Short mmCIF file of C-alpha atoms in Angstrom, two decimals:
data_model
loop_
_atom_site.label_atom_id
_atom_site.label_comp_id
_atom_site.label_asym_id
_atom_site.label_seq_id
_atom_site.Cartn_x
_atom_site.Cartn_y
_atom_site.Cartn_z
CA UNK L 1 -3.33 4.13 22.50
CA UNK L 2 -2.53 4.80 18.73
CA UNK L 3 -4.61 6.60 16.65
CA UNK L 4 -6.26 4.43 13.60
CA UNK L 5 -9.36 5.25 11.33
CA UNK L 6 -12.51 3.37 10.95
CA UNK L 7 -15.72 4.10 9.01
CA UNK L 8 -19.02 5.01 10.95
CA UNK L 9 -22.62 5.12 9.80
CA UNK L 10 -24.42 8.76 9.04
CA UNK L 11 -26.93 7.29 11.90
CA UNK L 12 -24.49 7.06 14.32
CA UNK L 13 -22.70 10.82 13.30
CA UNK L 14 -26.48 12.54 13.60
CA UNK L 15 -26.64 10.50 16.80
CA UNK L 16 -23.53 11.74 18.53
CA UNK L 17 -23.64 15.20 16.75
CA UNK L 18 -27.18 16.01 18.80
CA UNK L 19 -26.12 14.67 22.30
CA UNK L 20 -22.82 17.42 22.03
CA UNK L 21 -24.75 20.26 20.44
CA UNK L 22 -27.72 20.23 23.14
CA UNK L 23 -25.23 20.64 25.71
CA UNK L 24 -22.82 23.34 24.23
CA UNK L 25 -25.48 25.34 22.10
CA UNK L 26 -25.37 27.99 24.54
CA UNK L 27 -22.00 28.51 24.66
CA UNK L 28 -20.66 27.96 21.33
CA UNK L 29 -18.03 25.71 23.05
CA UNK L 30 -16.28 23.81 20.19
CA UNK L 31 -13.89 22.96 21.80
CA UNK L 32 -15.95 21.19 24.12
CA UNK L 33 -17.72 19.55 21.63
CA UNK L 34 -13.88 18.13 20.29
CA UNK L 35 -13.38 16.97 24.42
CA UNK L 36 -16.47 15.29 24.37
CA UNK L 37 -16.46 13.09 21.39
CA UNK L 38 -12.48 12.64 22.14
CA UNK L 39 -13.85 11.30 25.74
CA UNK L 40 -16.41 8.13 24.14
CA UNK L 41 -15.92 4.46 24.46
CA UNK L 42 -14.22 3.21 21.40
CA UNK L 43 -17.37 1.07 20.35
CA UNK L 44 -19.53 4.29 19.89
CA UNK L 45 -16.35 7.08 19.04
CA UNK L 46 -17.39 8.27 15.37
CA UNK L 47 -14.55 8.60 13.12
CA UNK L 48 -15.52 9.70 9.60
CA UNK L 49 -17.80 10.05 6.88
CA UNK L 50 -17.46 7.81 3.93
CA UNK L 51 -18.86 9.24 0.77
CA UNK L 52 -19.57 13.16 -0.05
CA UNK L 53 -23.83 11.72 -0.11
CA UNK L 54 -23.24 11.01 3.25
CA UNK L 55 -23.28 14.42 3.59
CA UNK L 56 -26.65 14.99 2.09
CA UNK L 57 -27.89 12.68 4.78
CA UNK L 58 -27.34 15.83 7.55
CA UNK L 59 -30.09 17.45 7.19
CA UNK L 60 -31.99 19.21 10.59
CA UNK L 61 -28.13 18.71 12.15
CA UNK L 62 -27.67 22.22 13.85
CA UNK L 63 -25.26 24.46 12.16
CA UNK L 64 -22.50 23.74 14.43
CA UNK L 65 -22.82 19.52 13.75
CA UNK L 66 -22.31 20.64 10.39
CA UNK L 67 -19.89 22.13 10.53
CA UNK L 68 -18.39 19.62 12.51
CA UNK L 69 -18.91 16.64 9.79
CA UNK L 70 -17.33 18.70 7.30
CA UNK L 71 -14.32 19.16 9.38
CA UNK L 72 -14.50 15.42 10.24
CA UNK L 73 -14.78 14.69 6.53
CA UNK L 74 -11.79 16.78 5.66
CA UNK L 75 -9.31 15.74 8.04
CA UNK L 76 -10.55 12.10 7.65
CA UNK L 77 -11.37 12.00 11.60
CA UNK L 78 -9.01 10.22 13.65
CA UNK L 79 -10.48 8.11 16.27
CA UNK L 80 -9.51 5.40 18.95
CA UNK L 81 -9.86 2.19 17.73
CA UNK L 82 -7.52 -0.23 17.73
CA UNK L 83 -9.29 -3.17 15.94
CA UNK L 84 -8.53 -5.06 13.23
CA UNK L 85 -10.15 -5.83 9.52
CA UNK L 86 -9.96 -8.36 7.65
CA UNK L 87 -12.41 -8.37 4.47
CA UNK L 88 -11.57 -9.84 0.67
CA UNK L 89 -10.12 -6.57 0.00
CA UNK L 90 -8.29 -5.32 2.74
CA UNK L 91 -6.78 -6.79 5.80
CA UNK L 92 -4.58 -5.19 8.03
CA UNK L 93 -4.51 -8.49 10.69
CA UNK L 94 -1.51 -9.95 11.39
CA UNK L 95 -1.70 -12.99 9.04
CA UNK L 96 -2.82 -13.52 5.76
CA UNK L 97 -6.52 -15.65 5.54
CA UNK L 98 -4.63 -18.09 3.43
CA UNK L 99 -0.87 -18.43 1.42
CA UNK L 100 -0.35 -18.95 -2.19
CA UNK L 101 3.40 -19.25 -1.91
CA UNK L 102 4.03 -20.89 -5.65
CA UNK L 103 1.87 -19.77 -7.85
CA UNK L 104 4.24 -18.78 -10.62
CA UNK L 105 5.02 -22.60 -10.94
CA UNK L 106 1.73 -22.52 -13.19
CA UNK L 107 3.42 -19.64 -15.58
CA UNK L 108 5.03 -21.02 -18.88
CA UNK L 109 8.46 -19.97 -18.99
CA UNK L 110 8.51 -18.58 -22.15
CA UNK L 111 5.78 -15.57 -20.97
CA UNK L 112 7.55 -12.14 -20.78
CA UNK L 113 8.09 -10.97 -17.67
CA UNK L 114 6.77 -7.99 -18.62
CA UNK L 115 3.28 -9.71 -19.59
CA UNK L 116 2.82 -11.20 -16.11
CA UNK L 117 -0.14 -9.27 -13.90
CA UNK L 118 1.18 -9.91 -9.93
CA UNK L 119 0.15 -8.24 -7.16
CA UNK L 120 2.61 -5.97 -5.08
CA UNK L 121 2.90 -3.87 -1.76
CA UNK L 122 3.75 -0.30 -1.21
CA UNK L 123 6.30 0.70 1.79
CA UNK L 124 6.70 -3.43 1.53
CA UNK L 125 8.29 -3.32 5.44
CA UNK L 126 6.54 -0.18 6.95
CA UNK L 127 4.49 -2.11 9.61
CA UNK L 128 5.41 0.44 12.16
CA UNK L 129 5.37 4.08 13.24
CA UNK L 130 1.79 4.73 13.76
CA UNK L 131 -1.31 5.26 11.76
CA UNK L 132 0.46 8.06 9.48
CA UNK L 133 3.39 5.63 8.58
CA UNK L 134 2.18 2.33 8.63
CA UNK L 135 1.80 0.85 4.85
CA UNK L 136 1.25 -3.16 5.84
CA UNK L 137 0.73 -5.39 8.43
CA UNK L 138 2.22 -8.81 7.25
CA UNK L 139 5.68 -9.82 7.92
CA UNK L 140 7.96 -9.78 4.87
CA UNK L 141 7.78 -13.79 5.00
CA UNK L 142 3.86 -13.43 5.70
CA UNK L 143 3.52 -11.34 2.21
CA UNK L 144 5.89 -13.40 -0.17
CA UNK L 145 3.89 -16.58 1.06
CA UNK L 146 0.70 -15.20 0.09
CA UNK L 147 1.35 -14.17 -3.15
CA UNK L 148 3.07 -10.71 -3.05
CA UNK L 149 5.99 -10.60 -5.83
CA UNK L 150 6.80 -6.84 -6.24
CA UNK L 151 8.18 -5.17 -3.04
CA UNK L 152 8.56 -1.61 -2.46
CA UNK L 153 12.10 -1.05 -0.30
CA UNK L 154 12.95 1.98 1.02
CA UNK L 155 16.40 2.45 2.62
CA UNK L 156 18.59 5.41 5.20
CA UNK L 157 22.16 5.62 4.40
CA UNK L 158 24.26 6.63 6.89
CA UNK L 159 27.91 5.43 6.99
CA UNK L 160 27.21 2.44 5.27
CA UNK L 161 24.87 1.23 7.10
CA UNK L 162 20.95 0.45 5.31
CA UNK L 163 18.11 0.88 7.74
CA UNK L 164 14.71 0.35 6.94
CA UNK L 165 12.50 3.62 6.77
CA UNK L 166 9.19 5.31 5.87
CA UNK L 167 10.52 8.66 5.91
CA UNK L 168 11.48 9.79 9.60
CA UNK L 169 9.91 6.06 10.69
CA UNK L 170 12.26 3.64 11.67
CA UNK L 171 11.11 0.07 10.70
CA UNK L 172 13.14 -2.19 13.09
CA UNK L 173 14.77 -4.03 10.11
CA UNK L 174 17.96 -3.58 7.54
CA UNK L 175 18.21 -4.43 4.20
CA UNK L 176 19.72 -7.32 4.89
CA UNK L 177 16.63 -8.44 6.76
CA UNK L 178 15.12 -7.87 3.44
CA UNK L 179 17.83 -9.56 1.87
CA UNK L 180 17.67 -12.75 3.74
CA UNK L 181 14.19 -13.08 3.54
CA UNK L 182 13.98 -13.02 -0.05
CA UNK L 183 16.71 -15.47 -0.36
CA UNK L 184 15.50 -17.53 1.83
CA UNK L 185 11.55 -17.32 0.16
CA UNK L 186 13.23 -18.14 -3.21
CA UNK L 187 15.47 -21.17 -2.32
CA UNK L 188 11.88 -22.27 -0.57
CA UNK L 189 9.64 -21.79 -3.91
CA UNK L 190 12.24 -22.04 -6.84
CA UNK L 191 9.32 -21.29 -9.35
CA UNK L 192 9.02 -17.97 -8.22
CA UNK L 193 10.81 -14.52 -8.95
CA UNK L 194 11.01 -11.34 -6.49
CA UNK L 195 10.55 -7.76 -8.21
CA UNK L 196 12.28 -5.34 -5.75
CA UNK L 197 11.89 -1.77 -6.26
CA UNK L 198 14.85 -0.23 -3.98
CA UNK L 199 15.23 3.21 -2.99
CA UNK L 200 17.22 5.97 -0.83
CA UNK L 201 14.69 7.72 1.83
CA UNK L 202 15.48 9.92 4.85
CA UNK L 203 18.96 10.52 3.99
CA UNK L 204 20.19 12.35 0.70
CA UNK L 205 23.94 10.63 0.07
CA UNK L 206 22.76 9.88 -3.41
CA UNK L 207 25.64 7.13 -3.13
CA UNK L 208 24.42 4.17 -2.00
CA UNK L 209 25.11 1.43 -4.69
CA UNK L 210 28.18 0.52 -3.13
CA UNK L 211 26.52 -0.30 0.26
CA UNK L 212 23.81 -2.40 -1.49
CA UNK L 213 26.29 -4.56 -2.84
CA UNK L 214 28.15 -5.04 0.24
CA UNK L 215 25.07 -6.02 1.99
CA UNK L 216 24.10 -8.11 -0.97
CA UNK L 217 27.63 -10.05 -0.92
CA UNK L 218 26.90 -10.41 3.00
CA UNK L 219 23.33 -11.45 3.24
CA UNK L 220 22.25 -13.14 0.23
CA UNK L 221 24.27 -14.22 -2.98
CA UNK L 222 25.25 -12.25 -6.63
CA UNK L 223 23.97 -14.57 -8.55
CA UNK L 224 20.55 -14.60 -6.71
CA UNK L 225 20.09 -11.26 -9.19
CA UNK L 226 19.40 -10.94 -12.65
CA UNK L 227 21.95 -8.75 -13.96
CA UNK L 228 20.55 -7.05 -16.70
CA UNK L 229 18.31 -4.21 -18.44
CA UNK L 230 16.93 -6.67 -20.60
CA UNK L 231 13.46 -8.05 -20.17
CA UNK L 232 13.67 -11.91 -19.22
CA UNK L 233 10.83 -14.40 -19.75
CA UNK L 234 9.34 -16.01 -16.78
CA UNK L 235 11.78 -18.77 -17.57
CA UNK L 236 14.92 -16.77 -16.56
CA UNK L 237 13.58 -14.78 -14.42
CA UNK L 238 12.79 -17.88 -12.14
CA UNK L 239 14.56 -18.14 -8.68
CA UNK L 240 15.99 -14.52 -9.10
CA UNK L 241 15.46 -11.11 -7.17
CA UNK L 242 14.84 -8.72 -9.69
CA UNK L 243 16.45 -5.54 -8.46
CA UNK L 244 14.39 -2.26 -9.88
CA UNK L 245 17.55 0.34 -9.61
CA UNK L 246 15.85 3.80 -8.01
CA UNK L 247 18.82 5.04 -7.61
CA UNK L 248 22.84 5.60 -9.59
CA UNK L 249 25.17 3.78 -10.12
CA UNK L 250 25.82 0.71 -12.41
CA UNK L 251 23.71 -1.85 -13.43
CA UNK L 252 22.37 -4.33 -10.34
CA UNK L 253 19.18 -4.81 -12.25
CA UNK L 254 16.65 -3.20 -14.29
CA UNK L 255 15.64 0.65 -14.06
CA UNK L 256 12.95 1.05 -12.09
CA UNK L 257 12.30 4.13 -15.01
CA UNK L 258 12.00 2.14 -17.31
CA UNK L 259 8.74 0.74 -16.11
CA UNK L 260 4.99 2.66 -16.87
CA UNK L 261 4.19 4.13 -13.95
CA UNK L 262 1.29 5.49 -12.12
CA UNK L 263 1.84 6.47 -8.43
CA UNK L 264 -0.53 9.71 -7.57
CA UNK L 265 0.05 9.10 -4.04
CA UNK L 266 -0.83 12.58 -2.81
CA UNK L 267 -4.62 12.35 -1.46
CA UNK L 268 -5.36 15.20 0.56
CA UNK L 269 -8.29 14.53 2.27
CA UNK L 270 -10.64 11.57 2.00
CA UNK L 271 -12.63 13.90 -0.47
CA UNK L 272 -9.94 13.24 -2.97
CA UNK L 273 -10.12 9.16 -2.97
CA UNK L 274 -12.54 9.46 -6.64
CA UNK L 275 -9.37 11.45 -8.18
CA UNK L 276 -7.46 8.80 -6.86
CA UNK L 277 -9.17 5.68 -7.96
CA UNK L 278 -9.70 7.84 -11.11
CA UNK L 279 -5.84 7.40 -12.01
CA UNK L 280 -5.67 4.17 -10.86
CA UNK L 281 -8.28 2.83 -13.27
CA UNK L 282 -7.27 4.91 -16.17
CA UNK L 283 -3.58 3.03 -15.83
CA UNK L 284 -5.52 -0.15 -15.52
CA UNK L 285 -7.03 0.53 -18.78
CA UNK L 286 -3.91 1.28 -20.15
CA UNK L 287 -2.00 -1.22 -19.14
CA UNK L 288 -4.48 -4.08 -20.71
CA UNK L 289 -3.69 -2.28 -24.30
CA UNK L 290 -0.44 -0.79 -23.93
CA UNK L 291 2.85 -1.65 -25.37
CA UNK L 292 3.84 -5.11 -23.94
CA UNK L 293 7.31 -4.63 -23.99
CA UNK L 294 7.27 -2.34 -20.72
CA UNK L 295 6.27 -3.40 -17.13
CA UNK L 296 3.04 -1.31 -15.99
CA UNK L 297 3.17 -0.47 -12.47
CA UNK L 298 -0.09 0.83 -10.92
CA UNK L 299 0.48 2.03 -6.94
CA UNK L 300 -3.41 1.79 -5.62
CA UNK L 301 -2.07 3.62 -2.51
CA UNK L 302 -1.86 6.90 -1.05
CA UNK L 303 -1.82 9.25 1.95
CA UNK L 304 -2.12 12.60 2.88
CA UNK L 305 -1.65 14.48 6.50
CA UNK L 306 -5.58 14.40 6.41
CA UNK L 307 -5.74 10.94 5.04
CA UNK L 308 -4.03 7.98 6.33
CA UNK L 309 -2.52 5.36 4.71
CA UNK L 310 -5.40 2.90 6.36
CA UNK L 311 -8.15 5.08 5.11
CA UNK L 312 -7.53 5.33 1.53
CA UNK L 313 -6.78 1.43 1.36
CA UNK L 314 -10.03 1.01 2.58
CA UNK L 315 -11.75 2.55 -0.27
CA UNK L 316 -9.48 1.93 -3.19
CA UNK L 317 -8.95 -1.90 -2.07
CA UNK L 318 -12.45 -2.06 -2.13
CA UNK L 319 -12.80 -0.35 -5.55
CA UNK L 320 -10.17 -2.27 -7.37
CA UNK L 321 -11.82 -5.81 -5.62
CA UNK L 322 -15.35 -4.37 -7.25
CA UNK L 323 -13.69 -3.77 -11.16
CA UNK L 324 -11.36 -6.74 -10.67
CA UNK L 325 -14.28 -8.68 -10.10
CA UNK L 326 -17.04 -7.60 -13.21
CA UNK L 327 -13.50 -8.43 -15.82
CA UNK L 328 -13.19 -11.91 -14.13
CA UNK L 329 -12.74 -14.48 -17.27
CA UNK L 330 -11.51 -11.99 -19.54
CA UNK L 331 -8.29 -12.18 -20.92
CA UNK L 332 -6.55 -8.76 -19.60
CA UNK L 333 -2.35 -8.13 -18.50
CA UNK L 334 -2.69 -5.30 -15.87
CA UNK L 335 1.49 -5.79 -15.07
CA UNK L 336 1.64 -5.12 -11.46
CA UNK L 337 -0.95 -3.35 -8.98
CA UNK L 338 0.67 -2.76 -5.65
CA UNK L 339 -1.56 -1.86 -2.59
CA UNK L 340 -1.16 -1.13 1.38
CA UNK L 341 -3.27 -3.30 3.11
CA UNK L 342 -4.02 -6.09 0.68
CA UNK L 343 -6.13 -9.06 1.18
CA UNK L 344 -5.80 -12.99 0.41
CA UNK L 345 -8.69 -12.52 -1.71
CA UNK L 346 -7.78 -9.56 -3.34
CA UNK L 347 -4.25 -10.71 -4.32
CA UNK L 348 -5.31 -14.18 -5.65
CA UNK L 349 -8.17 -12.40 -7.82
CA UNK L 350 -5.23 -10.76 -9.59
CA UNK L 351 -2.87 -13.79 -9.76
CA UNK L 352 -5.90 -15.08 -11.80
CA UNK L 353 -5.81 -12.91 -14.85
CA UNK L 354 -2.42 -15.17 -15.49
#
């Protein structure tokens, strides 16, 4: 069974932190303590605390289940469940609550692309691999059709050949997978546009332009691109994959540097989610009064060894539903705000600011 994260109660913590300690007090068995709370049913396993004031609510815990709901609160305690969530925020189901597959039709095409606010995924294709690696759990198809336009691509070179990866994770999928699916989304909904950030990852060639445009040529068509630096309007942009170059070579696209970018991804623990949401909302911010000639890209995701991928969606999703929702009716461009775990909800509450 994988591991996955979930939140618990303090109740339930205290609870489970009293039946281990009145049987190992004598001993001073920790690791007995670990066995223990490894051993419960999934429905009553407690897996981590939420907030630091949770931590206030431990008082009259012996020492030792102190101790042990700090450790739990650094390492963001793994635990045994293998259930799903789906809430307006975050979902991590295997289906969106409900598509939104054209709603760029509603766009004028004169707007700059670079004035549009769309939502976007992180590690668009890394739906496998485990609790540490997994980023989303839509299908490529499942995320374009509710709403996603900015995809995060990461591809291994080796020989030619473009797997799909999230660093050593293989993701059962090339990019001409990727490729295909695009093309295929885009003759579909001909209103639309694809932003693709595409990047090298587990291999270090730092040569692969010539393989994307083989697979290109193979799996999709040249003049599905926009081949340019320039900014288009909403206009040209329509029906096009908008390749964001992260790596050399010539022009497929537009630099991916040339966007504003915020992507603190590094969260250590789940102590470090408030520094987290901090940067997101400061680029927020900026992006409703910065210079309109640049894309803003804000990454709401993050992960750390001690802090899964799952975990810290979980509470910046829910954060960025909360301030999306006391701006509602105001006129604000936020660019593009790209999440793991989105939710129906959540995505069509940014589509709105349009």
């Amino acid at each position: 069974m994988e591991m996955d994260i979930v939140p618990i109660t303090p109740k339930m913590t205290k609870q489970f932190l009293y039946r281990c300690y009145s049987k190992t007090e004598a001993s001073n068995n920790f690791p007995e303590i670990h066995l223990r709370f490894l051993s419960l049913p999934p429905n009553l396993v407690p897996i981590n605390i939420t907030e630091e004031s949770d931590m206030a609510s431990t008082k009259g815990v012996p020492r030792m289940g102190k101790m042990l709901i700090e450790l739990m609160t650094l390492l963001g305690a793994v635990g045994l469940s293998n259930s799903a969530i789906q809430r307006p925020d975050y979902d991590d189901t295997a289906a969106p609550e409900f598509l939104n597959p054209s709603w760029m039709a509603d766009l004028p095409d004169s707007r700059p692309l670079s004035e549009v606010t769309m939502p976007g995924t992180h590690n668009t294709m890394a739906i496998y691999g485990g609790a540490l690696a997994e980023c989303q759990s839509w299908s490529l198809a499942s995320q374009l059709r509710a709403g996603v336009r900015f995809l995060d691509v990461r591809v291994r070179h080796v020989r030619g050949n473009l797997t799909i990866h999230h660093g050593v994770s293989y993701q059962r999928a090339h990019f001409g997978d990727v490729l295909e699916g695009v093309a295929d989304f885009l003759r579909e909904y001909p209103s639309e546009m694809v932003l693709m950030r595409l990047k090298e990852e587990f291999s270090e060639t730092f040569d692969i332009y010539g393989a994307v445009v083989s697979y290109i040529h193979l799996y999709a068509d040249w003049d599905l691109l926009w081949h340019s630096r320039l900014m288009p309007t909403v206009g040209q942009a329509r029906g096009k994959l908008i390749v964001l170059q992260d790596f050399g070579g010539p022009d497929l696209g537009m630099r991916y540097s040339s966007l504003d970018i915020a992507d603190d991804w590094k969260v250590p623990t789940l102590l470090h989610v408030a520094e987290k949401w901090q940067s997101v909302h400061e680029h927020l911010e900026t992006a409703h009064v910065g210079n309109k000639a640049y894309i803003f890209l804000t990454y709401g995701s993050g992960a750390g060894i001690f802090a899964y991928p799952n975990a810290i969606a979980q509470r910046i999703n829910a954060r960025l539903y909360d301030y999306l929702m006391a701006l509602m009716g105001q006129n604000r461009r936020f660019g593009i705000i790209t999440m793991d775990f989105p939710a129906s909800p959540l995505l069509q509450m940014i589509i709105n600011f349009n």
